[in-house]
Short mmCIF file of C-alpha atoms and ligand atoms in Angstrom, two decimals:
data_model
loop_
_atom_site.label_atom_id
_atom_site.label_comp_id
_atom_site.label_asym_id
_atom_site.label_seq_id
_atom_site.Cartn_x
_atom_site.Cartn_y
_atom_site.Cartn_z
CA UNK A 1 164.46 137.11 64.37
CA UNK A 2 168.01 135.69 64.14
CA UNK A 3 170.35 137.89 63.71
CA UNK A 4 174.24 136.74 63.06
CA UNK A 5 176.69 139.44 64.89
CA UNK A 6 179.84 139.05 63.54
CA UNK A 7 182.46 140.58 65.92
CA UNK A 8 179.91 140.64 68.41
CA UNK A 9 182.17 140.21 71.60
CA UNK A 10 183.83 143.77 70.44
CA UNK A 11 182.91 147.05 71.58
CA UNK A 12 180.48 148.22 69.64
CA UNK A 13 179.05 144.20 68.55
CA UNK A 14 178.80 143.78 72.73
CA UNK A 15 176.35 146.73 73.09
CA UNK A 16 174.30 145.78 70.16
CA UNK A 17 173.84 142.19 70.88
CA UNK A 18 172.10 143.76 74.18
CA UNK A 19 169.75 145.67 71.81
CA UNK A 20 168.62 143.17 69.99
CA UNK A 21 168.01 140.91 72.62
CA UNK A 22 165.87 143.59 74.39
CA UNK A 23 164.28 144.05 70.90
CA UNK A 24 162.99 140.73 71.19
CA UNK A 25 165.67 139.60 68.58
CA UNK A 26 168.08 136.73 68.96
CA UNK A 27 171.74 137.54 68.11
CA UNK A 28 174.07 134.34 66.87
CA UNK A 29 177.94 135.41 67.50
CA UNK A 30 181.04 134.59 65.26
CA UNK A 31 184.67 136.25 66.63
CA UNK A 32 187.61 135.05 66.50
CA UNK A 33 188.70 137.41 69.45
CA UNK A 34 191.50 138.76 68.25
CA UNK A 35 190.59 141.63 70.03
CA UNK A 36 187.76 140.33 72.50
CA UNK A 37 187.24 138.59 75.36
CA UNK A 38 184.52 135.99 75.74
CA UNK A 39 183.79 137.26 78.96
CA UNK A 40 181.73 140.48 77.55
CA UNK A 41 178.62 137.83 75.91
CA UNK A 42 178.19 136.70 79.90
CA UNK A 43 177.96 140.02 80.86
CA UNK A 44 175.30 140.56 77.73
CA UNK A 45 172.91 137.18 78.89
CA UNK A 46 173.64 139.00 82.75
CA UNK A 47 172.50 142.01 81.71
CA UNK A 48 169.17 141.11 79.48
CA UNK A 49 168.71 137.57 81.87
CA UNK A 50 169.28 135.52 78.71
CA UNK A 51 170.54 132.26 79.73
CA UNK A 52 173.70 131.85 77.16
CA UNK A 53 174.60 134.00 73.78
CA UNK A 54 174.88 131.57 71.31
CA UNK A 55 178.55 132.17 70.31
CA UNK A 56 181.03 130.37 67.65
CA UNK A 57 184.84 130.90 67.92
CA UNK A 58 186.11 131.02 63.82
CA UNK A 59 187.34 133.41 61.55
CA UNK A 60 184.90 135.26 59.14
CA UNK A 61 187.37 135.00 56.40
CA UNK A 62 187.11 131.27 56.72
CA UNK A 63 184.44 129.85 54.56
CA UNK A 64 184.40 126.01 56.05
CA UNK A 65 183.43 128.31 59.73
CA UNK A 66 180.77 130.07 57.88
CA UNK A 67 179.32 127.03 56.29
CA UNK A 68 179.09 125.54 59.42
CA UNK A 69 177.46 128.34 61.13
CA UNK A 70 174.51 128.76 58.94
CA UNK A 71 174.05 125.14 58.88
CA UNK A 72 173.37 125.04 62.04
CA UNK A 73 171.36 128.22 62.40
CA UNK A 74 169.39 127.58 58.73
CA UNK A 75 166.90 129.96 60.56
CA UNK A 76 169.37 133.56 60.34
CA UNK A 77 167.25 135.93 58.51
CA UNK A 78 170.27 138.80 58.41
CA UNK A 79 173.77 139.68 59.58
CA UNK A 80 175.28 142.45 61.08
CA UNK A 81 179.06 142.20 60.17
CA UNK A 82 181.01 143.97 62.82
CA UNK A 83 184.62 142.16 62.24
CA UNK A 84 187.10 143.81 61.48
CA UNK A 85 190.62 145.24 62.42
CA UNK A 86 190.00 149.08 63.38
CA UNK A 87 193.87 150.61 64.36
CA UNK A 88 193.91 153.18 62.26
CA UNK A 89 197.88 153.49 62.96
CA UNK A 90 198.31 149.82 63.00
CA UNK A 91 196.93 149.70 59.52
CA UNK A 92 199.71 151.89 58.29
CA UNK A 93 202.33 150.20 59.40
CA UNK A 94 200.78 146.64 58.82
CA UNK A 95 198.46 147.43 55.58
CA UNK A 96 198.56 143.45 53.94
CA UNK A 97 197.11 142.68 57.13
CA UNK A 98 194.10 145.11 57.01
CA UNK A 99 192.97 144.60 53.11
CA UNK A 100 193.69 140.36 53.94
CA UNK A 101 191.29 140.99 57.25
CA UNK A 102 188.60 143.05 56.75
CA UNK A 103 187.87 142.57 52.70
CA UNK A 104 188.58 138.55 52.85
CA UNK A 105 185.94 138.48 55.46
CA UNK A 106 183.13 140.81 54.08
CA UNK A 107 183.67 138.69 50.60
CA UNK A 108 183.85 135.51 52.32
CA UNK A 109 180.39 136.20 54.17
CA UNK A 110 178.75 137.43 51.32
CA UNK A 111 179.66 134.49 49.16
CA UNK A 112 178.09 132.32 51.55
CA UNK A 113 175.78 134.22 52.69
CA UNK A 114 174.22 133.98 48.88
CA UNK A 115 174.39 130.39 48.80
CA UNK A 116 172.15 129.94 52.11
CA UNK A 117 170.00 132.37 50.93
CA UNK A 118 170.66 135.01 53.76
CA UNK A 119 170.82 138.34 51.46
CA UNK A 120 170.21 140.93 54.21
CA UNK A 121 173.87 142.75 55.60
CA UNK A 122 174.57 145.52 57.51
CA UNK A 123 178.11 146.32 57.17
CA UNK A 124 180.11 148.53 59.85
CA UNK A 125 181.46 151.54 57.97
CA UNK A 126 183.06 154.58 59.28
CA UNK A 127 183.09 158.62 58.59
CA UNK A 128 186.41 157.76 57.79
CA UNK A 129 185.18 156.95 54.36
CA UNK A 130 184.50 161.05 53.78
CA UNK A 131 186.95 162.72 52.13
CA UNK A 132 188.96 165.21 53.76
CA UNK A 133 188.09 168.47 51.50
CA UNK A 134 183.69 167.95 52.25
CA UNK A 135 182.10 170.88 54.25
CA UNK A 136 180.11 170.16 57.15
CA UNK A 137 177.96 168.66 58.30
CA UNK A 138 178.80 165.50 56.08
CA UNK A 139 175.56 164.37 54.43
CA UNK A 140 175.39 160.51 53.06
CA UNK A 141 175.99 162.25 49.62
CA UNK A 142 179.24 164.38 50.66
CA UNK A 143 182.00 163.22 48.95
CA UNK A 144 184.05 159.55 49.69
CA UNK A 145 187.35 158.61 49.32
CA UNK A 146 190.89 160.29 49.62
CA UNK A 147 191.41 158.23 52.93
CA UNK A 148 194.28 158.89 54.43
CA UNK A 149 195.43 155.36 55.90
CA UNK A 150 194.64 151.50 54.80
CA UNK A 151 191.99 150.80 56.90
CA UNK A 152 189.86 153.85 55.76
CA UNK A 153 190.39 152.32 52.36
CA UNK A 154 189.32 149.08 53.60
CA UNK A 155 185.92 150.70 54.90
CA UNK A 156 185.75 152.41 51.32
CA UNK A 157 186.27 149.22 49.51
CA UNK A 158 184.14 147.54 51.46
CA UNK A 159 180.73 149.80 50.85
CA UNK A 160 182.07 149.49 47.21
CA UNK A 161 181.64 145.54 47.10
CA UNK A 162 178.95 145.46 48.77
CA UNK A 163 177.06 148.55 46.69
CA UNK A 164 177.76 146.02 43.56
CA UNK A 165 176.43 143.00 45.09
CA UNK A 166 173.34 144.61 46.00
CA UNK A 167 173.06 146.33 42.50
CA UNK A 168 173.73 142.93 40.58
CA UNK A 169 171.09 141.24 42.42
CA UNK A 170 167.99 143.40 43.25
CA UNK A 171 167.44 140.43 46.08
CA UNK A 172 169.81 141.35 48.72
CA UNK A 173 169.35 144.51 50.81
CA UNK A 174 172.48 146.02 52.21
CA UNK A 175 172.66 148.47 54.76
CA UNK A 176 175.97 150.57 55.35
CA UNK A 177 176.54 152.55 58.64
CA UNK A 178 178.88 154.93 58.72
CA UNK A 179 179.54 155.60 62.81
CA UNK A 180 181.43 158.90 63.73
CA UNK A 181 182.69 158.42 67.36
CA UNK A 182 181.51 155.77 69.42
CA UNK A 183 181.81 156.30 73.27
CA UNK A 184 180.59 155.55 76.37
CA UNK A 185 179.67 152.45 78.05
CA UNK A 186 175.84 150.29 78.74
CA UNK A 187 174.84 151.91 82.10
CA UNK A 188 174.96 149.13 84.10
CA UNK A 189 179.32 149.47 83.42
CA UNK A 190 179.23 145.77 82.76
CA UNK A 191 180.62 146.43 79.04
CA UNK A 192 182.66 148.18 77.61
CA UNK A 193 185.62 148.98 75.78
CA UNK A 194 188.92 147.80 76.44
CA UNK A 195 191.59 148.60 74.31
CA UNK A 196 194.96 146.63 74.01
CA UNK A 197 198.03 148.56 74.94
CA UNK A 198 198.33 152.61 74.95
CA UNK A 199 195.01 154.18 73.65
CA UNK A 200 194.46 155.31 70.00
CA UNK A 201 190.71 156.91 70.71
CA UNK A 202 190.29 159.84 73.00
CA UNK A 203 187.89 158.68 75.44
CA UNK A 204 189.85 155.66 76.45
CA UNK A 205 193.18 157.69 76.73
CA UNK A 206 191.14 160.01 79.15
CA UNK A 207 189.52 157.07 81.04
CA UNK A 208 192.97 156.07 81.70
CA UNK A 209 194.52 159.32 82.58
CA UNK A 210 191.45 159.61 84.99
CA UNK A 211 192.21 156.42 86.73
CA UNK A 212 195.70 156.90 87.14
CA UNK A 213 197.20 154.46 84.51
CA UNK A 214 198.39 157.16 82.16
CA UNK A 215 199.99 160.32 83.56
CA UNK A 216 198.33 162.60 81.12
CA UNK A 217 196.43 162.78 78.07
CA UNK A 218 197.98 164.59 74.97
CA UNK A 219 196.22 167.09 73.29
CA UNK A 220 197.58 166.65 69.16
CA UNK A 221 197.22 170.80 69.09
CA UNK A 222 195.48 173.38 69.59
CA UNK A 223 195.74 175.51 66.80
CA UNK A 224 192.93 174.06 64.41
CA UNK A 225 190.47 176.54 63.34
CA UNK A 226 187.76 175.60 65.81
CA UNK A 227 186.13 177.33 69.08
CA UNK A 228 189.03 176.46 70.89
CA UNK A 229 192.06 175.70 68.59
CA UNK A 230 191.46 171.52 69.75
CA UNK A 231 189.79 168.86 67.26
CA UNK A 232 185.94 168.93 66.95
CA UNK A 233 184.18 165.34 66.48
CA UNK A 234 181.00 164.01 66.81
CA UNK A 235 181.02 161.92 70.17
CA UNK A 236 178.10 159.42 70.14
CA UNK A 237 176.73 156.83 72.92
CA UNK A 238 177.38 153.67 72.11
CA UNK A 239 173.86 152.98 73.23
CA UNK A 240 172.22 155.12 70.42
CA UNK A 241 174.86 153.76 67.95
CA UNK A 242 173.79 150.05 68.84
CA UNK A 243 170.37 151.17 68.60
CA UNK A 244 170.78 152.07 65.28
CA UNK A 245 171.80 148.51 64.39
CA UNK A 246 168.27 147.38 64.99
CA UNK A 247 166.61 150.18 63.66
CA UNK A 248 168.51 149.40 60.60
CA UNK A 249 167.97 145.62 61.04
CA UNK A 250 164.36 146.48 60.77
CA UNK A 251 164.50 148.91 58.26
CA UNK A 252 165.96 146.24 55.62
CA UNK A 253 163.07 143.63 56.11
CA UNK A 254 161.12 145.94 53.39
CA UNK A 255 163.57 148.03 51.68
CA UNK A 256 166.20 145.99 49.13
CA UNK A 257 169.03 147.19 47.68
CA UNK A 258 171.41 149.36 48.94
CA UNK A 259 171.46 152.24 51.70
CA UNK A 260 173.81 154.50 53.26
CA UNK A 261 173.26 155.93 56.95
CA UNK A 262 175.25 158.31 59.39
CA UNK A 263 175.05 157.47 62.60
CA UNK A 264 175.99 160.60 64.63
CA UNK A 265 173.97 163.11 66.98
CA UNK A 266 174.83 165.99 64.45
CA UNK A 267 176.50 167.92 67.09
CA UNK A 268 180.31 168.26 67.37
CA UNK A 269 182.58 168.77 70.91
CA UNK A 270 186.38 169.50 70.69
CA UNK A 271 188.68 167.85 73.05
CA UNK A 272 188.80 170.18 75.54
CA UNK A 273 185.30 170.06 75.89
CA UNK A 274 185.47 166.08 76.51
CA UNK A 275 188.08 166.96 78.94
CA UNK A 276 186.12 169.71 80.79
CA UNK A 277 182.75 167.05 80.45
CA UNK A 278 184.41 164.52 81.75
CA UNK A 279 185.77 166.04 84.86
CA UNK A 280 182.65 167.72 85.33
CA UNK A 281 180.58 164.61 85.03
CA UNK A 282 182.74 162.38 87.41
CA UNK A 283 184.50 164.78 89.41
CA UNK A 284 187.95 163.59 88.63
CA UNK A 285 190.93 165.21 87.37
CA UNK A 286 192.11 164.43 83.57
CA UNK A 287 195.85 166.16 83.10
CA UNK A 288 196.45 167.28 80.03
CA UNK A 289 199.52 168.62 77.60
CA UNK A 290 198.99 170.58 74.51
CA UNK A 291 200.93 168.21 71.88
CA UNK A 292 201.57 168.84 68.27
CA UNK A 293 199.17 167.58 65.77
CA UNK A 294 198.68 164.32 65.09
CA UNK A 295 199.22 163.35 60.91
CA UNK A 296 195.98 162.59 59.10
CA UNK A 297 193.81 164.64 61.61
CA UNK A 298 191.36 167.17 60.58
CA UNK A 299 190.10 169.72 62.23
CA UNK A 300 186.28 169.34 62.13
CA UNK A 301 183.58 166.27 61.97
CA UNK A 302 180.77 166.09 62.48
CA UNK A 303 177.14 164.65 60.74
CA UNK A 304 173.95 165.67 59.39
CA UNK A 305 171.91 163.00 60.63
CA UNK A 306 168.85 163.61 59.39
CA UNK A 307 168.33 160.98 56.63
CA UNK A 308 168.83 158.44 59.58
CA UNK A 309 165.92 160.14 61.66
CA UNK A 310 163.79 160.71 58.65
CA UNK A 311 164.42 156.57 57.34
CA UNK A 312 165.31 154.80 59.94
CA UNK A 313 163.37 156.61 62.78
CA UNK A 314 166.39 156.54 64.61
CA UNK A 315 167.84 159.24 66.66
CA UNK A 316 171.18 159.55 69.54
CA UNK A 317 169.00 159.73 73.08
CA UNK A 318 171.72 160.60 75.25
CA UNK A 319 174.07 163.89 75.62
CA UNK A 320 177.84 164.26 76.68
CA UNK A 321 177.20 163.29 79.86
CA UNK A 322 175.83 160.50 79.63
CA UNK A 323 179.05 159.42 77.81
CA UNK A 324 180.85 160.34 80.21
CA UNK A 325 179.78 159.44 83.09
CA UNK A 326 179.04 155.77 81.30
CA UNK A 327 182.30 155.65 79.71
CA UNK A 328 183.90 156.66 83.88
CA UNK A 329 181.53 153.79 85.36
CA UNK A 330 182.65 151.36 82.85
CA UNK A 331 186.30 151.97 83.25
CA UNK A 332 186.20 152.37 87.33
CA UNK A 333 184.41 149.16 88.03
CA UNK A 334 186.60 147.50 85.19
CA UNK A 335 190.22 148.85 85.71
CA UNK A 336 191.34 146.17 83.30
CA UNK A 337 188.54 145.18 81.05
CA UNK A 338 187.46 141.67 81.26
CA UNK A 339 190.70 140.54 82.51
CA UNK A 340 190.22 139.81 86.24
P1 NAD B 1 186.32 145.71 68.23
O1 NAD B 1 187.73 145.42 67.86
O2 NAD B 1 185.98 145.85 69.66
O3 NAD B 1 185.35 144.61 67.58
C1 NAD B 1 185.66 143.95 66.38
C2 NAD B 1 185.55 142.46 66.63
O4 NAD B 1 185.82 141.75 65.43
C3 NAD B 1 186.54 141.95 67.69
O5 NAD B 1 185.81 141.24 68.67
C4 NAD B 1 187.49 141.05 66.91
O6 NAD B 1 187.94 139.97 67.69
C5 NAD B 1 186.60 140.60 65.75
N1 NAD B 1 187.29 140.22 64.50
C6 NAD B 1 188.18 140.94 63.78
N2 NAD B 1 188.51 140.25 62.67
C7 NAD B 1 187.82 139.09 62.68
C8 NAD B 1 187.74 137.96 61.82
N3 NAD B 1 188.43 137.89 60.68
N4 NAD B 1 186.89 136.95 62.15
C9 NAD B 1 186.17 137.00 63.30
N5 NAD B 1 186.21 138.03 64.16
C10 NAD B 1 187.03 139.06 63.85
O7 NAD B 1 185.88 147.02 67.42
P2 NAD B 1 184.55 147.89 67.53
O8 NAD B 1 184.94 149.24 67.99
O9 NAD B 1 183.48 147.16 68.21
O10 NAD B 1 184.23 148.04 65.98
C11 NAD B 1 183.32 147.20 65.31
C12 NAD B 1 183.30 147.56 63.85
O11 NAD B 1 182.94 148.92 63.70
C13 NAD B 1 184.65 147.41 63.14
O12 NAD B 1 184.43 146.92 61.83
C14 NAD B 1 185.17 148.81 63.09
O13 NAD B 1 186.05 149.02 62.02
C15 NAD B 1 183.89 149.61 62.91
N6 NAD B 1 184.00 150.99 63.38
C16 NAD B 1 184.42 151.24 64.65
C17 NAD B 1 184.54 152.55 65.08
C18 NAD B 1 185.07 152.86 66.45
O14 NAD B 1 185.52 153.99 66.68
N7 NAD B 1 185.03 151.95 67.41
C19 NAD B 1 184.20 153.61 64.21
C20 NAD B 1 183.75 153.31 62.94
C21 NAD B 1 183.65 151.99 62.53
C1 WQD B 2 189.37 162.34 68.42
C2 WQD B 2 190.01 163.70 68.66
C3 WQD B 2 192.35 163.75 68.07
C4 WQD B 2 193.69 160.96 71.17
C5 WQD B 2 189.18 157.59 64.76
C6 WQD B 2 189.31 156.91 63.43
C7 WQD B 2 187.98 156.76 62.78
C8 WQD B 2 186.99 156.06 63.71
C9 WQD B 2 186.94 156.70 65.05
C10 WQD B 2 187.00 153.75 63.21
C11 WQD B 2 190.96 164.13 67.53
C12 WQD B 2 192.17 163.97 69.55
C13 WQD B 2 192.93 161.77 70.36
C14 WQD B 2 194.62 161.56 72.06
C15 WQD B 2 193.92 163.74 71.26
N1 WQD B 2 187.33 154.71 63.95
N2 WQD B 2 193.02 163.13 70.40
N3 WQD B 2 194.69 162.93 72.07
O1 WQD B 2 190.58 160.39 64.92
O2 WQD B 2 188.20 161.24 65.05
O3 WQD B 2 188.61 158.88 64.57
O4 WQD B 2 188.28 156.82 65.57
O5 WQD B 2 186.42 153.76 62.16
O6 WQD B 2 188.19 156.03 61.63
O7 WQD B 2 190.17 157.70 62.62
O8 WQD B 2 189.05 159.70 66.82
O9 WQD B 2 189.32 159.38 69.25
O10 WQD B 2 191.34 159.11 67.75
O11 WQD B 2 190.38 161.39 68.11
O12 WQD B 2 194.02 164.96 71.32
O13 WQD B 2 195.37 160.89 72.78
O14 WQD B 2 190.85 163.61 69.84
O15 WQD B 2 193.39 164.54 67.56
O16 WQD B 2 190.86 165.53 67.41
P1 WQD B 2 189.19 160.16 65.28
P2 WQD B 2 190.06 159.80 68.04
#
């Protein structure tokens, strides 16, 4: 079926369009790239032998782009809505941005959405919804809100706009995926993730440090109450997460209304461990400093995901090393992303 990927020449939009395609599925791609390159939908028809990605450059916010798109493409049967601005520290410092960005667009592409008739949407959420005082694992029914930046509260919002559409009109089926820590890299280290500028995430900061183009890797403390006093999270492929997009895609064909879904492998790793794995896995050195904390952290999550396995049928295939050593191919045959 066609499938509209919005944000899908991002990280995690990249990987899925892949899936699909390999799913026998055809994915239709509005970005703006405003933190993209075009160059990662070549590497997705090079790596499934598609001849071109169908791909529109607009704004999601913008309805006139929207309009246009599923004009065109009268045949999309649901949409995957990736877009979005995801600094968690930019957000704070730039919050008008972050509500304008990422709740214009997911009310923009619903409106239109419902006047084409296209009432299927599975929105990009994050654990970052969960509030900070749950026990863990967090289940879909742990508790929400009490985010500590704006673009949590985006994500929040979000799920809340779309939980209303779905429950005013028993037609439209909406799907929200909460990810927990999306790493790693498609195995042939075609794509990938490229941040702009110094890190925010750990795994890119220690792709860097491995490759030489930051000295060393902070470690924000080490006195959490964990196995080893460093942050425990739940790392997950961004293979299994992008299979989870079309288990989910699936999934919605014959269940309406609205649905919430971890995506996680249930188990949790601290940063040292990601360290040690990651020198293990490539046999290359990651130097680290203990640093103090870093606001807004906690010290544990991770997810149950068993309501995903038991629904969707979906479960993460690959372990910690796989992430690493994909995330290590990715970033040593692409020292600078898609730039050349
Ligand atoms: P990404 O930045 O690589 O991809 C997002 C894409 O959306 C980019 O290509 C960007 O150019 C595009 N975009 C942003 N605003 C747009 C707009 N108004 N119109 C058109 N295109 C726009 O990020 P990602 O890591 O692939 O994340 C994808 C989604 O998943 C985001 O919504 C993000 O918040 C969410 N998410 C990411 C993580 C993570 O750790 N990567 C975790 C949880 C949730
Ligand atoms: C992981 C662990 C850090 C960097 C964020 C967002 C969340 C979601 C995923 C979008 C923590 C530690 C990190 C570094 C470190 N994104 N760390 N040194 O904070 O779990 O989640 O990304 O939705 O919303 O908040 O991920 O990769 O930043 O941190 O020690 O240089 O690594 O303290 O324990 P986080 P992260």
């Amino acid at each position: 079926m066609k499938v509209l990927v919005t944000g899908g020449t991002g990280y995690i939009g990249s990987h899925t369009c892949v899936e699909l395609i390999e799913a026998g599925h055809e994915p239709i791609v509005l970005d703006n790239l405003c933190n993209s390159n075009p160059e990662s939908l070549h590497r997705v028809a090079q790596i499934t032998g598609c001849d071109t990605i169908p791909f529109i450059e607009g704004d999601v916010c913008d309805e006139n782009v929207l309009h246009e798109v599923f004009r065109k493409h009268p045949d999309i049967k649901c949409v995957i809505h990736f877009a979005g601005l995801k600094a968690v520290g930019e957000s704070v410092s730039m919050p008008l941005q972050y509500y304008r960005n990422n709740l214009l667009s997911t009310m923009s592409l619903c409106r239109v959405m419902q006047q084409y008739g296209v009432k299927k949407i599975i929105f990009s959420s994050s654990a970052t919804v969960y509030s900070g005082d749950n026990e863990m694992p967090l289940r879909e029914s742990s508790k929400t809100g009490n985010c500590t930046n704006p673009y949590g509260w985006t994500k929040y919002m979000c799920e809340q706009i779309l939980r209303d559409i779905a429950k005013a009109d028993p037609e439209w089926s909406v799907v929200l995926l909460r990810y927990f820590n999306p790493v790693g890299a498609h195995k042939s280290g075609l794509i990938g993730e490229h941040p702009n500028g110094i890190p925010n995430n750990l795994m890119p900061f220690i792709s860097q440090t491995a490759i030489g183009k930051r000295e060393k890797l902070s470690v924000f403390g080490n006195d959490y109450d964990t196995h080893d006093g460093t942050g425990v999270r739940d790392y997950i492929h961004v293979v299994d997460l992008a299979r989870g997009h079309v288990a989910a895609a699936n999934y919605m064909m014959d269940h309406p209304g609205e649905s919430v879904f971890n995506l996680g492998t249930g188990t949790g790793y601290s940063v040292l461990d990601m360290v040690t794995a990651f020198e293990q896995a490539n046999g290359v050195n990651v130097p680290y400093v203990i640093a103090p904390r870093r606001d807004g952290d906690l010290a544990t999550c991770y997810a149950d995901p068993a309501k995903s396995r038991q629904e969707l049928g979906w479960e993460a295939q690959f372990n910690q090393v796989d992430m690493c050593r994909d995330a290590w191919n990715w970033q040593s045959k692409n020292p600078n992303g898609y730039d050349a």
